[in-house]
């Protein structure tokens, strides 16, 4: 059962991420190609816009987090800063090598997707431990170490 729940986390994460990517790439193309905004400026604007959408859907839909929003948002913001820099560098390195900026965006998205899923699940939207001891940590429940952490 825990495996299927993990799979649904991943499926929801990828669904929201796909929608976020579509917003990101679409806005990037609109800003850069239609409005002729410089790529160094258009890339982070598009990326940050999609991340606002992403935060709220990942928090509520994907991870159904009850963690305090300000704390989650602060952690998310820290990751955003890193992701903005990484994405901008990757997109511009690929574009500077003569390839399409869209290819750079795809490569940056693959890289950030991997570390984002892990950090969202285990750090940003991690469920708070149950105060009454009835909560189940799905990741740790199948291990002896998980049982000892819960005091059983």
PDB file of C-alpha atoms in Angstrom:
ATOM      1  CA  UNK A   1       0.000   0.000   0.000  1.00  0.00           C
ATOM      2  CA  UNK A   2       2.831   2.403   0.819  1.00  0.00           C
ATOM      3  CA  UNK A   3       4.273   1.863  -2.658  1.00  0.00           C
ATOM      4  CA  UNK A   4       1.006   2.865  -4.335  1.00  0.00           C
ATOM      5  CA  UNK A   5       0.775   5.974  -2.154  1.00  0.00           C
ATOM      6  CA  UNK A   6       4.332   6.931  -3.074  1.00  0.00           C
ATOM      7  CA  UNK A   7       3.410   6.411  -6.716  1.00  0.00           C
ATOM      8  CA  UNK A   8       0.448   8.717  -6.370  1.00  0.00           C
ATOM      9  CA  UNK A   9       2.680  11.376  -4.806  1.00  0.00           C
ATOM     10  CA  UNK A  10       4.945  11.052  -7.805  1.00  0.00           C
ATOM     11  CA  UNK A  11       2.063  11.069 -10.295  1.00  0.00           C
ATOM     12  CA  UNK A  12       0.531  14.195  -8.727  1.00  0.00           C
ATOM     13  CA  UNK A  13       3.974  15.824  -8.474  1.00  0.00           C
ATOM     14  CA  UNK A  14       4.615  15.191 -12.173  1.00  0.00           C
ATOM     15  CA  UNK A  15       1.135  16.384 -13.189  1.00  0.00           C
ATOM     16  CA  UNK A  16       1.524  19.674 -11.325  1.00  0.00           C
ATOM     17  CA  UNK A  17       5.108  19.946 -12.541  1.00  0.00           C
ATOM     18  CA  UNK A  18       4.002  19.429 -16.141  1.00  0.00           C
ATOM     19  CA  UNK A  19       1.420  22.193 -15.838  1.00  0.00           C
ATOM     20  CA  UNK A  20       4.034  24.434 -14.215  1.00  0.00           C
ATOM     21  CA  UNK A  21       6.483  23.685 -17.021  1.00  0.00           C
ATOM     22  CA  UNK A  22       3.862  24.569 -19.644  1.00  0.00           C
ATOM     23  CA  UNK A  23       3.265  27.907 -17.912  1.00  0.00           C
ATOM     24  CA  UNK A  24       7.009  28.485 -17.602  1.00  0.00           C
ATOM     25  CA  UNK A  25       7.960  27.658 -21.191  1.00  0.00           C
ATOM     26  CA  UNK A  26       4.875  29.367 -22.623  1.00  0.00           C
ATOM     27  CA  UNK A  27       5.565  32.568 -20.719  1.00  0.00           C
ATOM     28  CA  UNK A  28       9.257  32.393 -21.615  1.00  0.00           C
ATOM     29  CA  UNK A  29       8.399  32.098 -25.321  1.00  0.00           C
ATOM     30  CA  UNK A  30       5.854  34.893 -25.061  1.00  0.00           C
ATOM     31  CA  UNK A  31       8.281  37.230 -23.305  1.00  0.00           C
ATOM     32  CA  UNK A  32      11.365  36.388 -25.375  1.00  0.00           C
ATOM     33  CA  UNK A  33       9.937  35.686 -28.835  1.00  0.00           C
ATOM     34  CA  UNK A  34       6.862  37.939 -28.914  1.00  0.00           C
ATOM     35  CA  UNK A  35       7.862  40.777 -26.578  1.00  0.00           C
ATOM     36  CA  UNK A  36      11.632  40.592 -27.338  1.00  0.00           C
ATOM     37  CA  UNK A  37      12.608  40.604 -23.654  1.00  0.00           C
ATOM     38  CA  UNK A  38      16.259  39.613 -23.186  1.00  0.00           C
ATOM     39  CA  UNK A  39      16.672  35.917 -22.337  1.00  0.00           C
ATOM     40  CA  UNK A  40      18.564  36.715 -19.091  1.00  0.00           C
ATOM     41  CA  UNK A  41      15.486  38.621 -17.895  1.00  0.00           C
ATOM     42  CA  UNK A  42      12.674  36.574 -19.471  1.00  0.00           C
ATOM     43  CA  UNK A  43      13.952  33.245 -18.095  1.00  0.00           C
ATOM     44  CA  UNK A  44      13.716  34.091 -14.376  1.00  0.00           C
ATOM     45  CA  UNK A  45      10.419  35.987 -14.814  1.00  0.00           C
ATOM     46  CA  UNK A  46       8.796  32.960 -16.450  1.00  0.00           C
ATOM     47  CA  UNK A  47      10.365  30.585 -13.956  1.00  0.00           C
ATOM     48  CA  UNK A  48       9.276  32.562 -10.891  1.00  0.00           C
ATOM     49  CA  UNK A  49       5.744  32.953 -12.231  1.00  0.00           C
ATOM     50  CA  UNK A  50       5.361  29.223 -12.695  1.00  0.00           C
ATOM     51  CA  UNK A  51       6.792  28.563  -9.236  1.00  0.00           C
ATOM     52  CA  UNK A  52       4.055  30.536  -7.499  1.00  0.00           C
ATOM     53  CA  UNK A  53       1.491  28.331  -9.250  1.00  0.00           C
ATOM     54  CA  UNK A  54       3.598  25.275  -8.416  1.00  0.00           C
ATOM     55  CA  UNK A  55       3.925  26.028  -4.682  1.00  0.00           C
ATOM     56  CA  UNK A  56       0.210  26.248  -4.042  1.00  0.00           C
ATOM     57  CA  UNK A  57      -0.699  23.155  -6.051  1.00  0.00           C
ATOM     58  CA  UNK A  58       2.167  21.031  -4.718  1.00  0.00           C
ATOM     59  CA  UNK A  59       1.321  22.039  -1.154  1.00  0.00           C
ATOM     60  CA  UNK A  60      -2.405  21.309  -1.340  1.00  0.00           C
ATOM     61  CA  UNK A  61      -2.933  18.858  -4.198  1.00  0.00           C
ATOM     62  CA  UNK A  62       0.252  16.790  -4.307  1.00  0.00           C
ATOM     63  CA  UNK A  63       1.428  16.535  -0.720  1.00  0.00           C
ATOM     64  CA  UNK A  64      -1.757  17.700   1.026  1.00  0.00           C
ATOM     65  CA  UNK A  65       0.483  19.407   3.520  1.00  0.00           C
ATOM     66  CA  UNK A  66      -0.831  20.731   6.787  1.00  0.00           C
ATOM     67  CA  UNK A  67       2.592  22.186   7.603  1.00  0.00           C
ATOM     68  CA  UNK A  68       2.531  25.855   8.456  1.00  0.00           C
ATOM     69  CA  UNK A  69       2.436  27.736   5.167  1.00  0.00           C
ATOM     70  CA  UNK A  70       4.961  30.443   6.190  1.00  0.00           C
ATOM     71  CA  UNK A  71       7.552  27.824   7.157  1.00  0.00           C
ATOM     72  CA  UNK A  72       6.971  25.813   3.985  1.00  0.00           C
ATOM     73  CA  UNK A  73       7.083  28.996   1.924  1.00  0.00           C
ATOM     74  CA  UNK A  74      10.407  30.049   3.467  1.00  0.00           C
ATOM     75  CA  UNK A  75      11.931  26.658   2.664  1.00  0.00           C
ATOM     76  CA  UNK A  76      10.386  26.764  -0.802  1.00  0.00           C
ATOM     77  CA  UNK A  77      11.779  30.259  -1.327  1.00  0.00           C
ATOM     78  CA  UNK A  78      15.275  29.053  -0.473  1.00  0.00           C
ATOM     79  CA  UNK A  79      14.954  26.306  -3.059  1.00  0.00           C
ATOM     80  CA  UNK A  80      13.514  28.773  -5.572  1.00  0.00           C
ATOM     81  CA  UNK A  81      16.589  30.991  -5.310  1.00  0.00           C
ATOM     82  CA  UNK A  82      18.812  28.026  -6.058  1.00  0.00           C
ATOM     83  CA  UNK A  83      16.527  26.841  -8.894  1.00  0.00           C
ATOM     84  CA  UNK A  84      16.354  30.295 -10.499  1.00  0.00           C
ATOM     85  CA  UNK A  85      20.128  30.546 -10.619  1.00  0.00           C
ATOM     86  CA  UNK A  86      20.560  26.962 -11.836  1.00  0.00           C
ATOM     87  CA  UNK A  87      17.861  27.352 -14.505  1.00  0.00           C
ATOM     88  CA  UNK A  88      19.153  30.680 -15.776  1.00  0.00           C
ATOM     89  CA  UNK A  89      22.711  29.361 -16.011  1.00  0.00           C
ATOM     90  CA  UNK A  90      21.677  26.128 -17.752  1.00  0.00           C
ATOM     91  CA  UNK A  91      19.355  27.856 -20.262  1.00  0.00           C
ATOM     92  CA  UNK A  92      21.958  30.473 -21.139  1.00  0.00           C
ATOM     93  CA  UNK A  93      24.845  27.975 -21.359  1.00  0.00           C
ATOM     94  CA  UNK A  94      22.854  25.839 -23.788  1.00  0.00           C
ATOM     95  CA  UNK A  95      21.686  28.885 -25.776  1.00  0.00           C
ATOM     96  CA  UNK A  96      25.250  30.248 -25.788  1.00  0.00           C
ATOM     97  CA  UNK A  97      26.502  27.001 -27.298  1.00  0.00           C
ATOM     98  CA  UNK A  98      24.285  27.574 -30.324  1.00  0.00           C
ATOM     99  CA  UNK A  99      21.422  25.317 -29.229  1.00  0.00           C
ATOM    100  CA  UNK A 100      17.833  26.396 -28.648  1.00  0.00           C
ATOM    101  CA  UNK A 101      16.988  28.042 -25.344  1.00  0.00           C
ATOM    102  CA  UNK A 102      14.014  25.636 -25.231  1.00  0.00           C
ATOM    103  CA  UNK A 103      16.443  22.701 -25.127  1.00  0.00           C
ATOM    104  CA  UNK A 104      18.213  24.404 -22.235  1.00  0.00           C
ATOM    105  CA  UNK A 105      14.871  24.816 -20.504  1.00  0.00           C
ATOM    106  CA  UNK A 106      14.092  21.117 -20.904  1.00  0.00           C
ATOM    107  CA  UNK A 107      17.508  20.132 -19.503  1.00  0.00           C
ATOM    108  CA  UNK A 108      17.123  22.544 -16.571  1.00  0.00           C
ATOM    109  CA  UNK A 109      13.651  21.191 -15.875  1.00  0.00           C
ATOM    110  CA  UNK A 110      14.835  17.588 -15.780  1.00  0.00           C
ATOM    111  CA  UNK A 111      17.621  18.480 -13.348  1.00  0.00           C
ATOM    112  CA  UNK A 112      15.438  20.535 -11.034  1.00  0.00           C
ATOM    113  CA  UNK A 113      12.615  17.968 -11.112  1.00  0.00           C
ATOM    114  CA  UNK A 114      14.797  15.299  -9.552  1.00  0.00           C
ATOM    115  CA  UNK A 115      16.020  17.314  -6.593  1.00  0.00           C
ATOM    116  CA  UNK A 116      12.711  19.176  -6.165  1.00  0.00           C
ATOM    117  CA  UNK A 117      10.656  16.002  -5.649  1.00  0.00           C
ATOM    118  CA  UNK A 118      12.978  14.781  -2.937  1.00  0.00           C
ATOM    119  CA  UNK A 119      13.209  18.136  -1.195  1.00  0.00           C
ATOM    120  CA  UNK A 120       9.459  18.819  -1.419  1.00  0.00           C
ATOM    121  CA  UNK A 121       8.570  15.436   0.031  1.00  0.00           C
ATOM    122  CA  UNK A 122      11.193  15.223   2.767  1.00  0.00           C
ATOM    123  CA  UNK A 123      11.862  18.839   3.701  1.00  0.00           C
ATOM    124  CA  UNK A 124       9.398  21.459   2.449  1.00  0.00           C
ATOM    125  CA  UNK A 125       6.037  19.666   2.695  1.00  0.00           C
ATOM    126  CA  UNK A 126       7.030  16.928   5.140  1.00  0.00           C
ATOM    127  CA  UNK A 127       4.077  16.056   7.349  1.00  0.00           C
ATOM    128  CA  UNK A 128       4.387  17.119  10.958  1.00  0.00           C
ATOM    129  CA  UNK A 129       4.643  14.213  13.415  1.00  0.00           C
ATOM    130  CA  UNK A 130       1.324  13.340  15.023  1.00  0.00           C
ATOM    131  CA  UNK A 131       1.127  14.519  18.620  1.00  0.00           C
ATOM    132  CA  UNK A 132      -1.047  11.611  19.760  1.00  0.00           C
ATOM    133  CA  UNK A 133       1.211   8.937  18.301  1.00  0.00           C
ATOM    134  CA  UNK A 134      -1.493   7.675  15.927  1.00  0.00           C
ATOM    135  CA  UNK A 135       0.141   9.164  12.820  1.00  0.00           C
ATOM    136  CA  UNK A 136       1.813   6.880  10.352  1.00  0.00           C
ATOM    137  CA  UNK A 137       5.017   7.827   8.586  1.00  0.00           C
ATOM    138  CA  UNK A 138       4.578   5.938   5.316  1.00  0.00           C
ATOM    139  CA  UNK A 139       8.260   6.148   4.474  1.00  0.00           C
ATOM    140  CA  UNK A 140       9.452   4.803   7.806  1.00  0.00           C
ATOM    141  CA  UNK A 141       6.599   2.454   8.746  1.00  0.00           C
ATOM    142  CA  UNK A 142       8.055  -0.523   6.907  1.00  0.00           C
ATOM    143  CA  UNK A 143      11.428  -0.334   8.634  1.00  0.00           C
ATOM    144  CA  UNK A 144      12.616  -1.196  12.101  1.00  0.00           C
ATOM    145  CA  UNK A 145      14.330   2.179  12.250  1.00  0.00           C
ATOM    146  CA  UNK A 146      10.990   3.842  11.507  1.00  0.00           C
ATOM    147  CA  UNK A 147       9.334   1.916  14.336  1.00  0.00           C
ATOM    148  CA  UNK A 148      12.053   2.904  16.780  1.00  0.00           C
ATOM    149  CA  UNK A 149      11.751   6.566  15.739  1.00  0.00           C
ATOM    150  CA  UNK A 150       8.035   6.414  16.559  1.00  0.00           C
ATOM    151  CA  UNK A 151       8.814   4.922  19.961  1.00  0.00           C
ATOM    152  CA  UNK A 152       7.473   1.391  19.321  1.00  0.00           C
TER     153      UNK A 152
END
